[in-house]
Structures are given as C-alpha cells and as structure tokens.
mmCIF file of C-alpha atoms in Angstrom:
data_model
loop_
_atom_site.group_PDB
_atom_site.id
_atom_site.type_symbol
_atom_site.label_atom_id
_atom_site.label_comp_id
_atom_site.label_asym_id
_atom_site.label_seq_id
_atom_site.Cartn_x
_atom_site.Cartn_y
_atom_site.Cartn_z
ATOM 1 C CA UNK U 1 33.544 90.715 149.550
ATOM 2 C CA UNK U 2 30.568 91.923 147.492
ATOM 3 C CA UNK U 3 29.179 89.433 144.969
ATOM 4 C CA UNK U 4 30.195 89.894 141.350
ATOM 5 C CA UNK U 5 27.848 92.036 139.257
ATOM 6 C CA UNK U 6 25.744 90.206 136.689
ATOM 7 C CA UNK U 7 26.240 91.362 133.089
ATOM 8 C CA UNK U 8 23.707 89.105 131.353
ATOM 9 C CA UNK U 9 20.828 86.744 132.138
ATOM 10 C CA UNK U 10 18.925 84.473 129.732
ATOM 11 C CA UNK U 11 16.333 81.688 129.997
ATOM 12 C CA UNK U 12 16.324 78.393 128.144
ATOM 13 C CA UNK U 13 13.483 78.235 125.604
ATOM 14 C CA UNK U 14 11.304 76.092 127.896
ATOM 15 C CA UNK U 15 12.294 78.131 130.995
ATOM 16 C CA UNK U 16 13.544 75.015 132.773
ATOM 17 C CA UNK U 17 16.983 76.616 133.245
ATOM 18 C CA UNK U 18 18.566 80.031 133.097
ATOM 19 C CA UNK U 19 22.133 81.248 132.669
ATOM 20 C CA UNK U 20 23.506 84.097 134.789
ATOM 21 C CA UNK U 21 26.807 85.602 133.683
ATOM 22 C CA UNK U 22 29.323 87.858 135.360
ATOM 23 C CA UNK U 23 32.262 89.341 133.488
ATOM 24 C CA UNK U 24 34.336 86.434 134.811
ATOM 25 C CA UNK U 25 32.132 83.461 133.892
ATOM 26 C CA UNK U 26 28.688 81.918 133.357
ATOM 27 C CA UNK U 27 26.517 79.811 135.684
ATOM 28 C CA UNK U 28 23.550 77.648 134.609
ATOM 29 C CA UNK U 29 20.796 77.061 137.191
ATOM 30 C CA UNK U 30 17.665 74.918 137.326
ATOM 31 C CA UNK U 31 14.484 77.007 137.644
ATOM 32 C CA UNK U 32 12.861 74.285 139.757
ATOM 33 C CA UNK U 33 15.544 73.617 142.348
ATOM 34 C CA UNK U 34 17.820 76.642 141.756
ATOM 35 C CA UNK U 35 20.682 74.129 141.801
ATOM 36 C CA UNK U 36 23.719 75.162 139.777
ATOM 37 C CA UNK U 37 24.007 72.709 136.885
ATOM 38 C CA UNK U 38 27.020 74.075 135.030
ATOM 39 C CA UNK U 39 29.777 76.605 135.600
ATOM 40 C CA UNK U 40 32.206 77.962 133.059
ATOM 41 C CA UNK U 41 34.788 80.038 134.928
ATOM 42 C CA UNK U 42 37.003 82.909 133.936
ATOM 43 C CA UNK U 43 38.166 83.281 130.342
ATOM 44 C CA UNK U 44 41.829 84.302 130.329
ATOM 45 C CA UNK U 45 42.289 87.809 128.990
ATOM 46 C CA UNK U 46 38.618 88.242 128.070
ATOM 47 C CA UNK U 47 35.311 89.141 129.705
ATOM 48 C CA UNK U 48 31.867 87.642 129.251
ATOM 49 C CA UNK U 49 29.408 89.791 127.281
ATOM 50 C CA UNK U 50 26.367 87.492 127.012
ATOM 51 C CA UNK U 51 25.288 83.842 126.890
ATOM 52 C CA UNK U 52 22.520 81.604 125.552
ATOM 53 C CA UNK U 53 21.035 78.167 126.311
ATOM 54 C CA UNK U 54 19.493 75.390 124.225
ATOM 55 C CA UNK U 55 17.257 72.533 125.382
ATOM 56 C CA UNK U 56 15.497 70.333 126.192
ATOM 57 C CA UNK U 57 14.459 68.746 122.864
ATOM 58 C CA UNK U 58 18.047 68.963 121.633
ATOM 59 C CA UNK U 59 21.146 68.171 123.735
ATOM 60 C CA UNK U 60 21.494 70.866 126.378
ATOM 61 C CA UNK U 61 24.148 73.333 125.318
ATOM 62 C CA UNK U 62 25.598 76.662 126.369
ATOM 63 C CA UNK U 63 27.049 79.441 124.210
ATOM 64 C CA UNK U 64 29.095 82.195 125.861
ATOM 65 C CA UNK U 65 30.103 85.389 124.048
ATOM 66 C CA UNK U 66 33.380 86.917 125.216
ATOM 67 C CA UNK U 67 35.160 90.089 124.202
ATOM 68 C CA UNK U 68 38.794 91.003 124.461
ATOM 69 C CA UNK U 69 40.298 94.493 124.335
ATOM 70 C CA UNK U 70 42.832 94.453 121.473
ATOM 71 C CA UNK U 71 46.457 95.472 121.925
ATOM 72 C CA UNK U 72 48.533 97.606 119.567
ATOM 73 C CA UNK U 73 51.861 96.555 118.119
ATOM 74 C CA UNK U 74 53.774 97.987 121.073
ATOM 75 C CA UNK U 75 51.963 95.697 123.427
ATOM 76 C CA UNK U 76 49.692 98.278 125.040
ATOM 77 C CA UNK U 77 46.050 99.039 124.571
ATOM 78 C CA UNK U 78 44.865 101.454 121.911
ATOM 79 C CA UNK U 79 45.738 105.089 122.351
ATOM 80 C CA UNK U 80 43.538 107.221 124.536
ATOM 81 C CA UNK U 81 40.834 109.079 122.644
ATOM 82 C CA UNK U 82 40.576 106.507 119.864
ATOM 83 C CA UNK U 83 37.582 104.138 119.706
ATOM 84 C CA UNK U 84 38.254 100.679 121.065
ATOM 85 C CA UNK U 85 37.155 97.802 118.848
ATOM 86 C CA UNK U 86 36.890 94.586 120.847
ATOM 87 C CA UNK U 87 37.662 91.133 119.528
ATOM 88 C CA UNK U 88 34.680 88.820 120.043
ATOM 89 C CA UNK U 89 34.590 85.047 120.383
ATOM 90 C CA UNK U 90 31.797 82.523 120.929
ATOM 91 C CA UNK U 91 32.414 79.407 123.043
ATOM 92 C CA UNK U 92 29.883 76.583 122.620
ATOM 93 C CA UNK U 93 29.597 73.556 124.949
ATOM 94 C CA UNK U 94 27.231 70.570 124.860
ATOM 95 C CA UNK U 95 26.484 69.237 128.358
ATOM 96 C CA UNK U 96 27.732 65.752 129.081
ATOM 97 C CA UNK U 97 30.036 65.484 126.091
ATOM 98 C CA UNK U 98 33.142 63.408 126.734
ATOM 99 C CA UNK U 99 35.536 65.827 125.083
ATOM 100 C CA UNK U 100 37.114 67.140 128.247
ATOM 101 C CA UNK U 101 34.847 70.152 128.227
ATOM 102 C CA UNK U 102 36.560 71.624 125.162
ATOM 103 C CA UNK U 103 34.198 74.064 123.448
ATOM 104 C CA UNK U 104 33.680 74.896 119.802
ATOM 105 C CA UNK U 105 35.093 78.412 119.379
ATOM 106 C CA UNK U 106 33.948 80.853 116.701
ATOM 107 C CA UNK U 107 35.669 84.149 115.906
ATOM 108 C CA UNK U 108 33.155 86.247 113.967
ATOM 109 C CA UNK U 109 34.192 89.537 112.417
ATOM 110 C CA UNK U 110 32.773 92.593 114.148
ATOM 111 C CA UNK U 111 30.849 93.008 117.373
ATOM 112 C CA UNK U 112 28.445 90.311 118.590
ATOM 113 C CA UNK U 113 25.187 91.757 119.930
ATOM 114 C CA UNK U 114 23.382 88.489 120.527
ATOM 115 C CA UNK U 115 23.529 84.727 120.071
ATOM 116 C CA UNK U 116 20.703 82.200 119.793
ATOM 117 C CA UNK U 117 20.982 78.414 119.711
ATOM 118 C CA UNK U 118 18.470 76.881 117.294
ATOM 119 C CA UNK U 119 18.547 73.075 117.218
ATOM 120 C CA UNK U 120 21.837 72.108 115.623
ATOM 121 C CA UNK U 121 22.495 75.680 114.464
ATOM 122 C CA UNK U 122 23.660 78.916 116.047
ATOM 123 C CA UNK U 123 22.409 82.361 115.024
ATOM 124 C CA UNK U 124 24.903 85.166 115.667
ATOM 125 C CA UNK U 125 23.624 88.756 115.425
ATOM 126 C CA UNK U 126 25.957 91.683 114.788
ATOM 127 C CA UNK U 127 25.299 95.383 114.315
ATOM 128 C CA UNK U 128 24.547 95.218 110.593
ATOM 129 C CA UNK U 129 24.145 91.529 109.788
ATOM 130 C CA UNK U 130 23.379 88.110 111.230
ATOM 131 C CA UNK U 131 25.037 84.794 110.385
ATOM 132 C CA UNK U 132 23.827 81.210 110.765
ATOM 133 C CA UNK U 133 26.413 78.562 111.726
ATOM 134 C CA UNK U 134 26.071 74.785 111.782
ATOM 135 C CA UNK U 135 27.105 72.534 114.651
ATOM 136 C CA UNK U 136 30.666 72.363 113.311
ATOM 137 C CA UNK U 137 31.108 76.129 113.151
ATOM 138 C CA UNK U 138 30.670 76.482 109.391
ATOM 139 C CA UNK U 139 28.823 79.602 108.304
ATOM 140 C CA UNK U 140 25.829 78.569 106.203
ATOM 141 C CA UNK U 141 23.992 81.829 105.625
ATOM 142 C CA UNK U 142 24.380 85.548 106.175
ATOM 143 C CA UNK U 143 21.570 88.079 106.337
ATOM 144 C CA UNK U 144 22.146 91.816 106.127
ATOM 145 C CA UNK U 145 19.733 94.139 107.851
ATOM 146 C CA UNK U 146 17.873 96.718 105.807
ATOM 147 C CA UNK U 147 16.308 99.926 107.022
ATOM 148 C CA UNK U 148 17.400 102.176 109.832
ATOM 149 C CA UNK U 149 18.923 100.714 113.008
ATOM 150 C CA UNK U 150 16.295 99.828 115.590
ATOM 151 C CA UNK U 151 13.499 99.272 113.095
ATOM 152 C CA UNK U 152 11.764 96.001 112.343
ATOM 153 C CA UNK U 153 12.256 95.035 108.721
ATOM 154 C CA UNK U 154 9.021 94.677 106.709
ATOM 155 C CA UNK U 155 6.789 95.412 109.729
ATOM 156 C CA UNK U 156 5.359 98.852 110.462
ATOM 157 C CA UNK U 157 5.606 98.375 114.188
ATOM 158 C CA UNK U 158 5.877 101.794 115.878
ATOM 159 C CA UNK U 159 6.522 105.426 115.119
ATOM 160 C CA UNK U 160 9.483 105.359 117.518
ATOM 161 C CA UNK U 161 12.421 102.957 117.452
ATOM 162 C CA UNK U 162 11.742 99.376 118.490
ATOM 163 C CA UNK U 163 13.388 98.675 121.844
ATOM 164 C CA UNK U 164 12.270 95.101 122.553
ATOM 165 C CA UNK U 165 10.662 92.219 120.684
ATOM 166 C CA UNK U 166 9.822 88.539 121.076
ATOM 167 C CA UNK U 167 8.607 85.654 118.936
ATOM 168 C CA UNK U 168 6.019 83.142 120.083
ATOM 169 C CA UNK U 169 7.291 79.550 120.498
ATOM 170 C CA UNK U 170 5.785 78.560 117.142
ATOM 171 C CA UNK U 171 7.176 81.742 115.509
ATOM 172 C CA UNK U 172 3.732 82.738 114.262
ATOM 173 C CA UNK U 173 3.448 85.850 116.419
ATOM 174 C CA UNK U 174 5.801 88.807 116.852
ATOM 175 C CA UNK U 175 5.424 91.146 119.843
ATOM 176 C CA UNK U 176 7.142 94.543 119.778
ATOM 177 C CA UNK U 177 7.555 97.560 122.056
ATOM 178 C CA UNK U 178 8.948 100.955 121.155
ATOM 179 C CA UNK U 179 11.357 103.191 123.035
ATOM 180 C CA UNK U 180 8.350 104.996 124.510
ATOM 181 C CA UNK U 181 7.193 101.799 126.208
ATOM 182 C CA UNK U 182 3.467 102.531 126.438
ATOM 183 C CA UNK U 183 2.163 99.965 123.947
ATOM 184 C CA UNK U 184 3.013 96.404 123.007
ATOM 185 C CA UNK U 185 1.819 95.279 119.582
ATOM 186 C CA UNK U 186 1.381 91.745 118.284
ATOM 187 C CA UNK U 187 1.802 90.957 114.590
ATOM 188 C CA UNK U 188 1.372 87.909 112.407
ATOM 189 C CA UNK U 189 4.706 86.784 110.963
ATOM 190 C CA UNK U 190 2.884 85.256 107.993
ATOM 191 C CA UNK U 191 1.383 88.457 106.568
ATOM 192 C CA UNK U 192 2.747 91.162 108.952
ATOM 193 C CA UNK U 193 -0.815 92.109 109.978
ATOM 194 C CA UNK U 194 -1.316 93.815 113.347
ATOM 195 C CA UNK U 195 -3.438 91.482 115.480
ATOM 196 C CA UNK U 196 -3.558 93.040 118.927
ATOM 197 C CA UNK U 197 -2.474 96.056 120.970
ATOM 198 C CA UNK U 198 -1.685 95.900 124.679
ATOM 199 C CA UNK U 199 -1.485 98.878 127.022
ATOM 200 C CA UNK U 200 1.359 98.743 129.546
ATOM 201 C CA UNK U 201 0.704 102.253 130.844
ATOM 202 C CA UNK U 202 0.366 105.896 129.847
ATOM 203 C CA UNK U 203 3.807 107.073 130.971
ATOM 204 C CA UNK U 204 7.088 106.383 129.215
ATOM 205 C CA UNK U 205 9.058 103.309 130.210
ATOM 206 C CA UNK U 206 12.058 101.265 129.108
ATOM 207 C CA UNK U 207 10.817 97.782 128.236
ATOM 208 C CA UNK U 208 13.352 95.224 129.445
ATOM 209 C CA UNK U 209 11.807 91.939 128.337
ATOM 210 C CA UNK U 210 8.813 90.466 126.478
ATOM 211 C CA UNK U 211 7.940 86.759 126.673
ATOM 212 C CA UNK U 212 5.155 84.535 125.327
ATOM 213 C CA UNK U 213 3.816 81.562 127.262
ATOM 214 C CA UNK U 214 4.413 78.115 125.760
ATOM 215 C CA UNK U 215 0.842 78.023 124.403
ATOM 216 C CA UNK U 216 1.024 81.659 123.181
ATOM 217 C CA UNK U 217 -2.080 82.555 125.213
ATOM 218 C CA UNK U 218 -0.298 84.959 127.577
ATOM 219 C CA UNK U 219 2.384 87.612 127.270
ATOM 220 C CA UNK U 220 4.596 88.976 130.051
ATOM 221 C CA UNK U 221 6.300 92.378 129.895
ATOM 222 C CA UNK U 222 8.874 93.806 132.308
ATOM 223 C CA UNK U 223 10.011 97.427 132.406
ATOM 224 C CA UNK U 224 12.045 99.939 134.382
ATOM 225 C CA UNK U 225 8.886 100.725 136.373
ATOM 226 C CA UNK U 226 9.724 97.651 138.507
ATOM 227 C CA UNK U 227 6.521 96.017 137.300
ATOM 228 C CA UNK U 228 5.772 92.865 135.332
ATOM 229 C CA UNK U 229 2.491 92.911 133.398
ATOM 230 C CA UNK U 230 0.745 89.742 132.205
ATOM 231 C CA UNK U 231 -1.627 90.111 129.230
ATOM 232 C CA UNK U 232 -4.048 87.668 127.629
ATOM 233 C CA UNK U 233 -3.289 87.112 123.947
ATOM 234 C CA UNK U 234 -6.434 87.024 121.819
ATOM 235 C CA UNK U 235 -5.263 87.142 118.242
ATOM 236 C CA UNK U 236 -8.650 86.217 116.827
ATOM 237 C CA UNK U 237 -9.917 89.730 117.524
ATOM 238 C CA UNK U 238 -9.514 92.622 115.115
ATOM 239 C CA UNK U 239 -6.738 95.008 116.096
ATOM 240 C CA UNK U 240 -7.763 98.639 116.430
ATOM 241 C CA UNK U 241 -6.747 101.052 113.708
ATOM 242 C CA UNK U 242 -5.702 103.694 116.218
ATOM 243 C CA UNK U 243 -2.843 106.001 115.219
ATOM 244 C CA UNK U 244 0.557 105.769 116.823
ATOM 245 C CA UNK U 245 0.174 107.166 120.348
ATOM 246 C CA UNK U 246 3.256 105.778 122.043
ATOM 247 C CA UNK U 247 4.338 109.268 122.995
ATOM 248 C CA UNK U 248 1.009 110.640 124.200
ATOM 249 C CA UNK U 249 0.788 110.930 127.956
ATOM 250 C CA UNK U 250 -2.902 110.337 128.592
ATOM 251 C CA UNK U 251 -4.803 110.695 131.877
ATOM 252 C CA UNK U 252 -5.882 107.569 133.740
ATOM 253 C CA UNK U 253 -9.254 106.107 132.926
ATOM 254 C CA UNK U 254 -11.854 107.466 135.385
ATOM 255 C CA UNK U 255 -13.820 104.916 137.337
ATOM 256 C CA UNK U 256 -17.482 104.765 136.289
ATOM 257 C CA UNK U 257 -20.346 102.558 137.515
ATOM 258 C CA UNK U 258 -20.937 99.448 135.450
ATOM 259 C CA UNK U 259 -24.106 99.890 133.376
ATOM 260 C CA UNK U 260 -26.884 97.347 133.322
ATOM 261 C CA UNK U 261 -26.556 94.698 130.619
ATOM 262 C CA UNK U 262 -27.677 96.100 127.283
ATOM 263 C CA UNK U 263 -29.626 94.358 124.598
ATOM 264 C CA UNK U 264 -27.752 93.099 121.606
ATOM 265 C CA UNK U 265 -26.193 96.009 119.668
ATOM 266 C CA UNK U 266 -27.989 98.551 121.882
ATOM 267 C CA UNK U 267 -24.834 99.785 123.598
ATOM 268 C CA UNK U 268 -22.897 100.140 120.382
ATOM 269 C CA UNK U 269 -25.720 102.021 118.652
ATOM 270 C CA UNK U 270 -26.033 104.533 121.492
ATOM 271 C CA UNK U 271 -22.319 105.315 121.385
ATOM 272 C CA UNK U 272 -21.897 105.133 117.632
ATOM 273 C CA UNK U 273 -21.811 108.928 117.345
ATOM 274 C CA UNK U 274 -18.627 108.923 119.481
ATOM 275 C CA UNK U 275 -16.721 106.759 117.035
ATOM 276 C CA UNK U 276 -13.543 108.555 116.023
ATOM 277 C CA UNK U 277 -13.686 110.933 119.003
ATOM 278 C CA UNK U 278 -12.918 108.665 121.943
ATOM 279 C CA UNK U 279 -9.199 108.769 122.860
ATOM 280 C CA UNK U 280 -7.132 105.834 121.718
ATOM 281 C CA UNK U 281 -6.338 105.068 125.362
ATOM 282 C CA UNK U 282 -9.607 103.102 125.556
ATOM 283 C CA UNK U 283 -8.666 100.802 122.681
ATOM 284 C CA UNK U 284 -5.724 98.553 123.681
ATOM 285 C CA UNK U 285 -6.253 95.680 126.104
ATOM 286 C CA UNK U 286 -5.111 96.175 129.701
ATOM 287 C CA UNK U 287 -3.020 93.687 131.645
ATOM 288 C CA UNK U 288 -4.632 90.755 133.423
ATOM 289 C CA UNK U 289 -2.157 90.774 136.322
ATOM 290 C CA UNK U 290 0.738 92.858 137.617
ATOM 291 C CA UNK U 291 3.684 92.022 139.848
ATOM 292 C CA UNK U 292 5.465 94.773 141.773
ATOM 293 C CA UNK U 293 9.202 94.262 142.268
ATOM 294 C CA UNK U 294 12.003 96.095 144.085
ATOM 295 C CA UNK U 295 13.171 99.111 142.099
ATOM 296 C CA UNK U 296 16.642 99.786 140.787
ATOM 297 C CA UNK U 297 17.390 96.686 138.711
ATOM 298 C CA UNK U 298 16.519 95.079 135.377
ATOM 299 C CA UNK U 299 14.225 92.024 135.270
ATOM 300 C CA UNK U 300 13.806 89.266 132.699
ATOM 301 C CA UNK U 301 10.639 87.175 132.504
ATOM 302 C CA UNK U 302 9.618 83.753 131.199
ATOM 303 C CA UNK U 303 6.749 81.283 131.428
ATOM 304 C CA UNK U 304 7.489 77.701 132.520
ATOM 305 C CA UNK U 305 5.728 74.894 130.598
ATOM 306 C CA UNK U 306 1.987 75.464 131.074
ATOM 307 C CA UNK U 307 1.204 71.769 131.552
ATOM 308 C CA UNK U 308 3.623 71.656 134.499
ATOM 309 C CA UNK U 309 3.175 75.092 136.073
ATOM 310 C CA UNK U 310 0.025 76.751 134.708
ATOM 311 C CA UNK U 311 -0.362 80.481 135.313
ATOM 312 C CA UNK U 312 3.210 80.832 136.595
ATOM 313 C CA UNK U 313 5.695 83.553 135.678
ATOM 314 C CA UNK U 314 9.426 83.326 136.388
ATOM 315 C CA UNK U 315 11.345 86.545 137.035
ATOM 316 C CA UNK U 316 15.134 86.856 137.272
ATOM 317 C CA UNK U 317 16.720 90.166 138.282
ATOM 318 C CA UNK U 318 20.133 91.489 137.377
ATOM 319 C CA UNK U 319 20.604 91.892 141.137
ATOM 320 C CA UNK U 320 20.623 88.088 141.477
ATOM 321 C CA UNK U 321 17.014 87.718 142.627
ATOM 322 C CA UNK U 322 14.662 84.954 141.467
ATOM 323 C CA UNK U 323 10.849 84.927 141.818
ATOM 324 C CA UNK U 324 8.112 82.496 140.849
ATOM 325 C CA UNK U 325 4.770 84.275 140.628
ATOM 326 C CA UNK U 326 1.221 82.979 140.145
ATOM 327 C CA UNK U 327 -1.754 84.773 138.574
ATOM 328 C CA UNK U 328 -5.451 83.992 138.180
ATOM 329 C CA UNK U 329 -6.281 83.738 134.445
ATOM 330 C CA UNK U 330 -9.977 84.469 135.045
ATOM 331 C CA UNK U 331 -10.203 86.974 137.888
ATOM 332 C CA UNK U 332 -6.778 88.523 137.409
ATOM 333 C CA UNK U 333 -4.729 89.572 140.388
ATOM 334 C CA UNK U 334 -1.397 88.081 141.404
ATOM 335 C CA UNK U 335 0.474 86.496 144.263
ATOM 336 C CA UNK U 336 4.250 86.455 144.499
ATOM 337 C CA UNK U 337 5.961 83.408 145.941
ATOM 338 C CA UNK U 338 9.466 84.753 146.222
#
C-alpha cells in the first residue's frame, strides 16, 4: 500500500520538532532523532487541513485544523454545482497533560486558512479576518484585513501580489516575496522601511517558504525550482531604491575578471556616470549558498538553534523527505547530509 499523501507540514518555532499531517491525522517528529513524539489519528467524519506547534519555552502543544463537508437536511451532501462550504474546527492538545488526551476544540465561523500558537494564545487566520483566542478558547480580539487580498497591509512590498512572508524571531523584520518570485525584500516592522533586497533568480518561481535563522543573520528561501537559497541578512545597509522588477526576466550576469583593488572612492568615481543606467539586476544581494533538491514536490525550510547547530538548514518535503544541510558562512557553498 502506498503511504498516505501529506497535506501539511510545519516546524516548531525553534525547529526542534515538526508536524507532518495527512488527511487522516497528524504526526509530530523530533528533528534530531526523527523519532515520532506524538500521533493524533483519524478524526471521525473530518479531514485534517493544517496543524501548528508551540514550544519549547511554553508547554509543548499541538493545534490541528480539521474540516468537515456539511450535509443538507435530507442527509446528503450539498447539491452538485453549488459551492461547498466546509465546517472547520481546531483541536488543541498540550503534551503530557493528564486529561486523557482530550483537546480544547474551537469552532470558528468561516474557513480557517492558518493557525499559530503564541505562548498561551492561539491566532486563527481566516479569509477576511483573524481572531486571537486565550488558552481557554475565549476570543479576545478580532482583526479585519484591509486592502486587496494578497497584499501586505501598511507595507508597500511588491507590485505583484505577496505570495509568501515571514517574521524574524524577534518580530523586528518582515521578509516578503511576490507571486513572481524573483526578489525577496526585508522590511522593518517598526517603521515599514525597506532594509534589504535579495535576488533569488531572474526567472519566475513560486516561493514555498521563507525562514529566518534564530539570530536573524540568515534567511532561507525554498521555491518550485527545487532549490533552497540561503542569504546573509545585513539590515544595517541601505536598501536600493530600484523600481519594482519582479516581472523582468533579465539575462545572467556575465563573468568578468576581478579588477585590482582600487583606492578609496576611486572605483565609485569612475563609474559614477553609470548611475541610473545599470540594470537593477546588479543591486540585490545574491545567495550565499544553494541546495539542489529532487524536483516535483514542495519543501519547507527552517534553521535549528544557531548555538546548537550553526550554519545548518533543515528541509522537509511534502513527499516525506527530511534533509539537514550545512553551509559555509564565509566562503559560501553547501553540503547536503541527507
């Protein structure tokens, strides 16, 4: 029998564990030993849509989002041709609790597009609004989204729709990628200023995942090109004021001999007349390391704690694969450990 297809994968905030979900249930694994730590089996009459993990500073907990196809009054499913509106539920467990494994169950109105465990709170994102619940399931706050779907509120991120984003562990930095997938931009959450631009490539791509390292000094990006890029984050520099070029397919940079070291300001003065004419392709920072992966599946990335596993990247595929990769932060390059 073929293994069940994964429908969702997510890392714990510190990347010590990850949860892999099939439509029938969710499994929590250790990233160090790959030992299965927790299993929540089939939900009667419902299928798993997504899941999230919390730890290790707070009690380890798991939230699983399920959806159920509603029935009409006659007992059958909705009539053919009519849109099906699923009933969503969120099941929340805390590991090691002596309550017989009984979860806290929430029944939010509308579709659930994502769930995030934040200390003793749970953030539930829908299509048009997000709600914050406390540990007892009481809704404390509701936030409605402004602007067009797919845009980042209050941040002029990209000309095209935003397809993927990530916050740094301290929530001071916001990284975004558009549906074109050529650039990743880093913003300050304090004043919404653009701090850095990173070049994934010149051709279009679907960005699957963006992740900051625990010290916010590196950023990993996975895409449908079966490649994971690792970038250095240098937010002290001034971001370029280049126009939006996410959709421009630019030629690769030609290789040129490295010039002899120039005196202070000499190089910039000689090329000053080219300012404003050089293509924007030369502006954004290129990746420090790249990892090539088997094609045909979606990959999620995370950095383990830097004090335990410096310069490591963890990669989980929707095909059930797991990789721990190492890169050189000075010379670049990468080795994959499988």
